Amino acid sequence: MKLSVIGAGYVGLTTAACLAQIGHDVFCSESDTEKLAKLQHGVMPLFEPHLEDVIHAVRKAGRLCFGSTEEAIAWGDAIFICVGTPPLPNGDADLSAIEGVARSIAKNASGYRLVIEKSTVPVQTGGQLQKHLSVHNKNGLSYDVASNPEFLREGSSVEDFLHPDRIVIGVDSPRAEGLLRQIYEPIINQRFTCPIHSDCPKRKEPVFLATNTNSAEIIKHASNSFLAMKISFINMVANLCEVVGADVTEVAKGMGLDPRIGPAFLNPGIGFGGFCFPKDVQAFIRIAEKSGCDFSLLREVEKINQTRVEHFIEKIRKELWVVRGKKIAVWGLAFKPNTDDVRFAPSIALIKALLAEGALIRAYDPEAIEKARPILPDVTYCADAYQAAEGADAVLLLTEWEEFRKIDWSRLATVVERPLIIDGRNVLSREDVSSNGFHYIGIGGVSATPQVVQSLIAA
Ligand code: UGA
């Protein structure tokens, strides 16, 4: 099918590339002219595993082009809207980009179009889209509006798109449902050339769930908010564990063995960040409020998350006594591993607070340095984890990149001023770290003292 994707952010670019990968002819537009020029010249504007290879292959096969919004609107029988919906100061989602696209479609398109909202939007946005398409309709356009929320995690978005657990569509007509089934048919039946797995294992076919548009919109916001709630819940349990002498990793394991709870998203840490959870929880609270529903449960989720950075800094203060003038190594800037995205990353708030207290920050991240640099100009950026730790009074692990689990601790011990690791994600082996003479402090009652110090205490 001829498909258009409006917006080449993480979601739009992954959607365009993967739809082309499964055989469609895709036109993807981007309004940022610098970013568009990059894409047209084969340069990636962001880091996302596998995406560059997929884009390269589908462009070579002639199934993916980049250009303007007007060209995209003219191209596709179905148009996926993947533009940004950033938070407004009051927590509402800013829908001006979506409105702009709707207006453009109504004014420029003719014939039939299936208009699909993939951007994360508040419930009833589909209704507004319908209305605006009708108000500005200039050329006798006939259309359906559908919701097709995405469940793509940054860092594994290509895999999530091609091998999803579920495909949710919100439709109000059989024609729209039929077209979306046709678009996703290769994924529903897991029949396409997989660009990730050379011997693609037989995957479970995803559930294809068709609902009405309002329900699909709520499924998206409710899913993200529920996951955020799980994280804040385990973070509070972690606080309790610290006080009463329990170990949150053991507690989370014990809880997660119950299939009704499940082990995912029970990793405590410095809080959830990124461009989805913080804004989606806020937007969901606002929609509930506007609809007269008191969703104060989610206010608590947000409130707990906002205390995580200060809680972590308190651990640093407790160890360093005086923060001013101390050299602190930061491992990880991205809001999670396998991405270069630092939007709403807890690391950014944490570093800003430490700088304000007079600390000297030396930071390393495998991918996110260029995105962090303009936001944090007073940080010394380093080429690797060891360089960042040179002369450090403390090493903070803020993003759980795989390479930090493979650190040569004996080498690291030769470069630091003081062997102290504070692990904001509980991912390092406390045995490995402490057996190399480091004092290890994690989250939720997880810590280990080096053997040499233990024997001194015992004596
Ligand atoms: C999230 C959802 O997981 C996707 O399903 C959704 O499509 C996406 O938002 C979106 O709305 O576009 P993402 O923000 O990429 O994906 O990242 P997650 O893996 O969900 O992590 C979000 C944050 O929670 C990160 O800061 C992560 O470090 C934190 N987190 C996650 C924890 O602190 N603990 C956990 O156990 C899990």
Coordinates of C-alpha atoms and ligand atoms in Angstrom, one line a residue:
M1 CA 0.0 0.0 0.0
K2 CA 1.0 3.7 -0.4
L3 CA 1.4 5.0 3.1
S4 CA 2.5 8.4 4.5
V5 CA 4.0 9.1 7.9
I6 CA 4.0 12.7 9.1
G7 CA 6.9 13.5 11.5
A8 CA 10.3 11.8 11.7
G9 CA 10.9 11.6 15.5
Y10 CA 11.6 8.3 17.2
V11 CA 8.1 7.0 16.6
G12 CA 7.6 8.4 13.0
L13 CA 11.0 7.2 11.8
T14 CA 10.6 3.7 13.2
T15 CA 7.0 3.5 11.9
A16 CA 8.0 4.7 8.4
A17 CA 11.1 2.4 8.2
C18 CA 9.3 -0.7 9.5
L19 CA 6.2 -0.2 7.3
A20 CA 8.6 -0.1 4.3
Q21 CA 10.4 -3.1 5.7
I22 CA 7.2 -5.2 5.6
G23 CA 6.6 -4.2 2.0
H24 CA 4.7 -0.9 1.8
D25 CA 5.7 2.2 -0.2
V26 CA 6.2 4.9 2.3
F27 CA 6.7 8.6 2.2
C28 CA 7.8 10.2 5.5
S29 CA 7.8 13.9 6.1
E30 CA 9.6 16.1 8.5
S31 CA 9.0 19.9 9.1
D32 CA 12.4 20.6 10.6
T33 CA 14.4 21.4 7.4
E34 CA 17.8 20.6 8.9
K35 CA 16.6 17.1 10.0
L36 CA 14.9 16.5 6.7
A37 CA 18.1 17.4 4.8
K38 CA 20.0 14.9 7.0
L39 CA 17.5 12.1 6.3
Q40 CA 17.5 12.8 2.5
H41 CA 21.3 12.5 2.6
G42 CA 21.2 9.2 4.5
V43 CA 22.3 10.8 7.8
M44 CA 20.5 9.6 11.0
P45 CA 19.2 12.4 13.2
L46 CA 19.0 10.1 16.2
F47 CA 20.4 6.9 17.6
E48 CA 18.1 3.9 17.7
P49 CA 19.4 0.3 17.4
H50 CA 18.8 -1.3 13.9
L51 CA 17.0 1.7 12.6
E52 CA 19.8 3.0 10.4
D53 CA 20.3 -0.4 8.7
V54 CA 16.6 -0.8 8.0
I55 CA 16.3 2.8 6.6
H56 CA 19.4 2.2 4.4
A57 CA 17.9 -1.1 3.1
V58 CA 14.4 0.2 2.4
R59 CA 15.7 3.4 0.7
K60 CA 17.9 1.3 -1.5
A61 CA 14.9 -0.8 -2.4
G62 CA 13.0 2.4 -3.3
R63 CA 10.3 1.9 -0.7
L64 CA 11.0 4.9 1.6
C65 CA 11.3 8.6 0.6
F66 CA 11.6 11.7 2.7
G67 CA 10.1 15.1 1.9
S68 CA 7.6 17.8 2.9
T69 CA 4.2 17.4 4.7
E70 CA 2.4 18.5 1.5
E71 CA 4.1 15.8 -0.5
A72 CA 3.3 13.2 2.2
I73 CA -0.3 14.2 2.2
A74 CA -0.5 13.9 -1.5
W75 CA 1.1 10.4 -1.5
G76 CA -0.6 8.0 0.9
D77 CA -3.9 6.3 0.9
A78 CA -3.4 6.1 4.7
I79 CA -1.6 8.9 6.6
F80 CA 0.0 8.2 10.0
I81 CA 0.3 11.3 12.1
C82 CA 3.4 10.9 14.3
V83 CA 4.1 14.5 15.3
G84 CA 5.1 15.6 18.8
T85 CA 2.6 16.3 21.6
P86 CA 4.8 18.0 24.2
P87 CA 3.5 19.0 27.6
L88 CA 2.1 22.5 28.1
P89 CA 2.9 24.3 31.4
N90 CA -0.4 23.1 32.9
G91 CA 0.3 19.5 32.0
D92 CA -2.1 19.3 29.1
A93 CA -0.7 17.8 25.8
D94 CA 0.0 20.5 23.2
L95 CA -2.0 19.3 20.2
S96 CA -1.1 22.2 17.9
A97 CA 1.1 20.1 15.6
I98 CA -1.7 17.6 15.2
E99 CA -4.2 20.3 14.5
G100 CA -1.8 21.8 11.9
V101 CA -1.5 18.4 10.1
A102 CA -5.3 17.9 10.1
R103 CA -5.8 21.3 8.6
S104 CA -3.2 20.6 5.9
I105 CA -4.8 17.3 5.1
A106 CA -8.3 18.9 4.8
K107 CA -7.1 21.7 2.6
N108 CA -4.8 19.7 0.3
A109 CA -6.0 16.2 0.0
S110 CA -8.8 14.9 -2.3
G111 CA -10.4 11.5 -2.8
Y112 CA -10.3 9.1 0.2
R113 CA -7.8 9.1 3.1
L114 CA -7.5 7.0 6.3
V115 CA -6.1 9.4 8.8
I116 CA -4.4 7.6 11.7
E117 CA -3.3 9.2 14.9
K118 CA -0.2 7.5 16.2
S119 CA 1.1 10.3 18.3
T120 CA 0.1 9.9 22.0
V121 CA -3.0 12.0 22.4
P122 CA -5.7 12.6 25.0
V123 CA -9.0 10.7 24.7
Q124 CA -11.4 12.3 22.3
T125 CA -8.7 13.7 20.0
G126 CA -10.0 11.4 17.3
G127 CA -13.3 13.3 17.5
Q128 CA -11.6 16.6 17.2
L129 CA -9.7 15.4 14.2
Q130 CA -12.9 14.3 12.5
K131 CA -14.4 17.8 13.2
H132 CA -11.4 19.7 11.9
L133 CA -11.1 17.6 8.8
S134 CA -14.7 18.4 8.1
V135 CA -14.5 22.1 8.9
H136 CA -11.5 22.7 6.6
N137 CA -12.4 20.2 3.9
K138 CA -11.8 22.1 0.6
N139 CA -11.6 19.4 -2.1
G140 CA -14.4 17.0 -1.3
L141 CA -12.1 14.8 0.7
S142 CA -13.7 11.7 2.2
Y143 CA -12.0 10.1 5.2
D144 CA -12.0 7.9 8.2
V145 CA -10.1 8.7 11.4
A146 CA -8.5 5.9 13.4
S147 CA -6.3 5.7 16.5
N148 CA -3.4 3.3 16.4
P149 CA -1.3 3.9 19.6
E150 CA 2.3 2.9 19.6
F151 CA 3.9 0.8 22.3
L152 CA 7.5 1.3 21.1
R153 CA 10.2 1.6 23.7
E154 CA 13.2 3.8 22.8
G155 CA 16.2 1.6 22.4
S156 CA 14.2 -1.4 21.1
S157 CA 11.6 0.3 18.9
V158 CA 12.3 -1.6 15.7
E159 CA 12.0 -4.9 17.5
D160 CA 8.8 -3.7 19.3
F161 CA 7.3 -2.6 16.0
L162 CA 8.0 -5.8 14.1
H163 CA 7.4 -8.3 17.0
P164 CA 4.7 -6.6 19.1
D165 CA 2.6 -8.2 21.8
R166 CA -0.4 -6.4 20.6
I167 CA -1.6 -4.1 17.8
V168 CA -4.4 -1.8 19.0
I169 CA -6.6 0.1 16.6
G170 CA -9.4 2.4 17.4
V171 CA -11.9 2.5 14.6
D172 CA -15.4 3.7 13.9
S173 CA -15.9 2.1 10.5
P174 CA -15.4 -1.4 8.9
R175 CA -13.5 0.3 6.1
A176 CA -10.9 1.8 8.5
E177 CA -10.6 -1.6 10.3
G178 CA -10.1 -3.4 7.0
L179 CA -7.4 -1.0 5.9
L180 CA -5.5 -1.2 9.1
R181 CA -5.7 -5.0 9.1
Q182 CA -4.3 -4.9 5.5
I183 CA -1.4 -2.6 6.6
Y184 CA -0.4 -4.8 9.5
E185 CA -1.1 -8.1 7.9
P186 CA 2.6 -9.1 7.6
I187 CA 3.1 -8.3 11.3
I188 CA -0.1 -10.0 12.4
N189 CA 1.0 -13.2 10.7
Q190 CA 4.7 -12.6 11.4
R191 CA 5.4 -13.0 7.7
F192 CA 8.2 -10.6 6.6
T193 CA 12.0 -10.5 6.2
C194 CA 13.2 -9.7 9.7
P195 CA 16.1 -7.3 9.6
I196 CA 17.1 -8.0 13.2
H197 CA 17.3 -11.8 13.6
S198 CA 19.1 -13.7 10.9
D199 CA 17.3 -16.9 11.9
C200 CA 14.2 -15.1 13.2
P201 CA 12.7 -17.5 15.8
K202 CA 9.1 -18.4 15.3
R203 CA 7.5 -15.5 17.1
K204 CA 4.1 -15.5 18.7
E205 CA 1.6 -13.7 16.6
P206 CA 0.4 -10.5 18.2
V207 CA -3.1 -9.9 19.4
F208 CA -4.9 -7.6 17.0
L209 CA -7.4 -5.6 19.1
A210 CA -9.9 -3.4 17.5
T211 CA -11.8 -1.0 19.8
N212 CA -13.6 2.3 19.4
T213 CA -11.3 5.4 19.0
N214 CA -11.8 6.7 22.5
S215 CA -10.9 3.3 24.1
A216 CA -7.7 3.0 22.0
E217 CA -6.7 6.5 23.1
I218 CA -7.2 5.6 26.7
I219 CA -5.4 2.2 26.3
K220 CA -2.2 4.2 25.5
H221 CA -2.4 6.7 28.3
A222 CA -3.5 4.1 30.9
S223 CA -0.7 1.6 29.9
N224 CA 2.0 4.2 30.3
S225 CA 0.5 5.5 33.5
F226 CA 0.2 2.0 34.9
L227 CA 3.8 1.2 34.2
A228 CA 4.9 4.5 35.8
M229 CA 2.8 3.5 38.8
K230 CA 4.7 0.2 39.1
I231 CA 8.0 2.1 39.1
S232 CA 6.9 4.6 41.7
F233 CA 5.5 1.7 43.8
I234 CA 8.8 -0.2 43.9
N235 CA 10.7 3.0 44.5
M236 CA 8.6 3.6 47.7
V237 CA 9.2 -0.1 48.7
A238 CA 13.0 0.6 48.1
N239 CA 12.8 3.5 50.5
L240 CA 11.2 1.3 53.1
C241 CA 13.8 -1.4 52.6
E242 CA 16.5 1.1 53.2
V243 CA 15.1 2.0 56.6
V244 CA 14.1 -1.4 57.9
G245 CA 17.1 -3.4 56.6
A246 CA 15.5 -5.3 53.8
D247 CA 16.9 -5.7 50.2
V248 CA 14.6 -4.4 47.5
T249 CA 16.1 -6.7 44.8
E250 CA 14.9 -9.7 46.9
V251 CA 11.6 -8.1 47.5
A252 CA 11.0 -7.3 43.8
K253 CA 12.0 -10.9 42.9
G254 CA 9.6 -12.3 45.4
M255 CA 6.8 -10.0 44.2
G256 CA 7.4 -10.5 40.5
L257 CA 7.1 -14.3 40.8
D258 CA 3.4 -13.8 41.2
P259 CA 2.1 -13.9 37.5
R260 CA -0.6 -11.3 38.5
I261 CA 2.2 -8.9 39.3
G262 CA 5.1 -10.0 37.0
P263 CA 8.7 -9.0 37.3
A264 CA 8.8 -6.2 34.6
F265 CA 9.1 -2.6 35.7
L266 CA 9.9 -3.4 39.3
N267 CA 13.4 -2.0 39.0
P268 CA 13.9 0.8 41.5
G269 CA 16.2 3.7 40.7
I270 CA 16.5 7.4 40.2
G271 CA 13.0 7.6 38.7
F272 CA 11.4 7.3 35.4
G273 CA 12.2 9.9 32.7
G274 CA 12.1 10.3 28.9
F275 CA 9.6 12.0 26.7
C276 CA 6.7 9.6 27.4
F277 CA 6.1 8.6 31.0
P278 CA 6.4 12.0 32.7
K279 CA 4.3 13.8 30.1
D280 CA 1.8 11.0 29.7
V281 CA 1.1 10.7 33.4
Q282 CA 0.6 14.5 33.6
A283 CA -1.7 14.5 30.6
F284 CA -3.7 11.6 31.9
I285 CA -4.2 13.3 35.2
R286 CA -5.4 16.4 33.4
I287 CA -7.9 14.5 31.2
A288 CA -9.3 12.8 34.3
E289 CA -9.6 16.1 36.1
K290 CA -11.3 17.8 33.2
S291 CA -13.7 14.8 33.0
G292 CA -14.5 15.2 36.7
C293 CA -12.6 12.1 37.8
D294 CA -10.2 12.5 40.8
F295 CA -7.1 10.5 39.7
S296 CA -5.0 11.6 42.7
L297 CA -3.4 8.1 42.6
L298 CA -1.4 9.3 39.7
R299 CA -0.5 12.5 41.4
E300 CA 1.2 10.4 44.0
V301 CA 3.0 8.5 41.3
E302 CA 4.3 11.8 39.9
K303 CA 5.2 13.1 43.4
I304 CA 7.2 10.0 44.3
N305 CA 9.0 10.2 41.0
Q306 CA 10.0 13.8 41.7
T307 CA 11.6 12.9 45.0
R308 CA 14.0 10.3 43.5
V309 CA 16.8 12.7 42.4
E310 CA 16.9 14.4 45.8
H311 CA 16.8 11.0 47.6
F312 CA 19.8 9.9 45.5
I313 CA 21.7 13.1 46.2
E314 CA 21.2 12.6 49.9
K315 CA 23.1 9.3 49.5
I316 CA 26.0 11.2 47.8
R317 CA 26.0 13.9 50.5
K318 CA 26.0 11.3 53.3
E319 CA 29.1 9.7 51.8
L320 CA 31.1 12.7 50.6
W321 CA 30.2 14.9 53.6
V322 CA 31.1 18.1 51.7
V323 CA 30.1 18.0 48.0
R324 CA 31.7 21.3 47.0
G325 CA 34.9 20.8 45.1
K326 CA 34.5 17.0 44.9
K327 CA 35.2 15.3 41.6
I328 CA 32.2 13.1 40.7
A329 CA 32.2 10.7 37.8
V330 CA 28.8 10.2 36.1
W331 CA 28.3 7.0 34.0
G332 CA 25.2 7.4 31.8
L333 CA 23.3 10.5 30.7
A334 CA 20.5 9.0 28.5
F335 CA 17.2 8.5 30.3
K336 CA 17.6 4.7 29.6
P337 CA 20.2 2.6 27.8
N338 CA 20.4 2.1 24.0
T339 CA 19.2 5.6 23.2
D340 CA 20.8 9.0 22.9
D341 CA 17.7 10.7 24.3
V342 CA 18.2 12.9 27.3
R343 CA 14.7 14.5 27.4
F344 CA 13.4 14.5 31.0
A345 CA 16.3 12.3 32.0
P346 CA 16.8 12.1 35.7
S347 CA 20.5 12.3 35.1
I348 CA 20.1 15.9 33.9
A349 CA 18.3 17.1 37.0
L350 CA 20.7 15.3 39.2
I351 CA 23.8 16.7 37.5
K352 CA 22.3 20.3 37.6
A353 CA 21.8 19.9 41.4
L354 CA 25.3 18.6 42.0
L355 CA 26.8 21.4 39.9
A356 CA 24.8 23.9 41.9
E357 CA 26.3 22.4 45.1
G358 CA 29.8 23.0 43.6
A359 CA 30.7 19.5 42.5
L360 CA 33.0 19.0 39.5
I361 CA 31.3 16.6 37.1
R362 CA 33.1 14.3 34.6
A363 CA 30.6 12.4 32.5
Y364 CA 30.5 9.6 30.0
D365 CA 27.7 8.1 28.0
P366 CA 28.2 5.8 24.9
E367 CA 25.6 7.8 22.8
A368 CA 24.1 10.8 24.6
I369 CA 27.0 13.2 25.1
E370 CA 26.2 15.3 22.1
K371 CA 22.6 15.8 23.2
A372 CA 23.6 16.5 26.8
R373 CA 26.4 19.0 26.0
P374 CA 24.2 22.1 25.2
I375 CA 22.0 21.4 28.3
L376 CA 25.0 20.9 30.6
P377 CA 27.8 23.0 29.3
D378 CA 29.7 23.0 32.6
V379 CA 30.4 19.2 32.6
T380 CA 33.7 17.7 31.5
Y381 CA 32.8 15.1 28.9
C382 CA 35.0 12.0 28.7
A383 CA 35.8 9.4 26.1
D384 CA 35.1 6.4 28.3
A385 CA 34.1 5.2 31.8
Y386 CA 37.7 5.0 33.0
Q387 CA 38.5 8.6 31.9
A388 CA 35.4 9.9 33.6
A389 CA 36.5 8.2 36.9
E390 CA 40.0 9.7 36.9
G391 CA 40.6 11.3 40.3
A392 CA 36.9 10.8 41.3
D393 CA 35.7 10.9 44.9
A394 CA 32.6 9.0 43.8
V395 CA 31.4 7.2 40.7
L396 CA 27.6 7.4 40.0
L397 CA 25.9 4.9 37.7
L398 CA 22.8 6.7 36.3
T399 CA 22.0 4.7 33.1
E400 CA 22.3 1.0 32.9
W401 CA 24.3 0.7 29.7
E402 CA 25.6 -2.9 29.2
E403 CA 29.3 -1.8 29.1
F404 CA 29.1 -0.6 32.7
R405 CA 28.4 -4.2 33.8
K406 CA 31.7 -5.3 32.2
I407 CA 33.9 -2.7 33.9
D408 CA 37.4 -3.9 34.8
W409 CA 37.2 -3.0 38.5
S410 CA 40.8 -3.6 39.3
R411 CA 41.7 -1.1 36.5
L412 CA 39.2 1.4 37.8
A413 CA 40.6 1.1 41.3
T414 CA 43.9 2.5 39.9
V415 CA 42.3 5.7 38.6
V416 CA 39.8 6.9 41.2
E417 CA 40.7 9.0 44.2
R418 CA 38.2 7.2 46.4
P419 CA 36.8 3.7 45.6
L420 CA 33.1 4.5 46.0
I421 CA 30.3 3.4 43.6
I422 CA 26.8 4.7 44.0
D423 CA 24.6 2.6 41.6
G424 CA 21.4 4.4 40.7
R425 CA 20.0 1.4 38.9
N426 CA 21.1 -1.6 41.0
V427 CA 22.7 -3.3 38.1
L428 CA 26.3 -3.8 39.1
S429 CA 27.4 -7.0 40.9
R430 CA 28.0 -5.8 44.4
E431 CA 30.3 -8.8 45.0
D432 CA 32.5 -7.9 41.9
V433 CA 32.7 -4.3 43.0
S434 CA 33.4 -4.8 46.6
S435 CA 35.9 -7.6 46.1
N436 CA 38.0 -5.0 44.2
G437 CA 38.1 -2.7 47.2
F438 CA 35.1 -0.5 46.3
H439 CA 32.4 0.6 48.7
Y440 CA 29.2 -0.2 46.8
I441 CA 25.9 1.6 47.5
G442 CA 22.8 0.8 45.6
I443 CA 19.1 1.6 45.9
G444 CA 16.7 0.0 48.5
G445 CA 19.1 -1.4 51.1
V446 CA 21.5 -2.8 48.5
S447 CA 25.1 -2.2 49.6
A448 CA 28.4 -3.9 50.1
T449 CA 31.6 -2.9 51.9
P450 CA 35.0 -4.1 50.6
Q451 CA 36.4 -7.1 52.5
V452 CA 39.4 -5.2 53.7
V453 CA 37.2 -2.6 55.4
Q454 CA 35.0 -5.3 56.8
S455 CA 38.0 -7.0 58.5
L456 CA 39.0 -3.6 59.9
I457 CA 35.5 -3.1 61.3
A458 CA 35.6 -6.7 62.8
A459 CA 39.0 -6.0 64.4
Ligands
UGA1 C1 7.6 3.9 27.2 C2 6.7 2.6 27.1 O1 7.4 1.5 27.8 C3 6.4 2.2 25.7 O2 5.5 1.1 25.7 C4 5.7 3.4 25.1 O3 5.3 3.1 23.7 C5 6.6 4.6 25.1 O4 6.9 4.9 26.5 C6 5.9 5.8 24.5 O5 4.9 6.2 25.0 O6 6.2 6.2 23.4 P1 10.2 4.4 26.9 O7 9.8 5.8 27.4 O8 11.0 4.3 25.7 O9 8.8 3.6 26.6 O10 11.0 3.7 28.0 P2 10.7 2.6 29.2 O11 11.5 1.4 28.9 O12 9.3 2.4 29.4 O13 11.3 3.4 30.4 C7 10.7 4.6 30.9 C8 11.5 5.1 32.1 O14 11.2 4.3 33.2 C9 13.0 5.1 32.0 O15 13.5 6.3 32.6 C10 13.4 3.9 32.7 O16 14.7 4.0 33.3 C11 12.4 3.9 33.9 N1 12.2 2.5 34.5 C12 11.7 1.5 33.7 C13 12.5 2.3 35.8 O17 12.9 3.3 36.5 N2 12.3 1.1 36.3 C14 11.8 0.1 35.6 O18 11.6 -1.0 36.2 C15 11.5 0.3 34.3

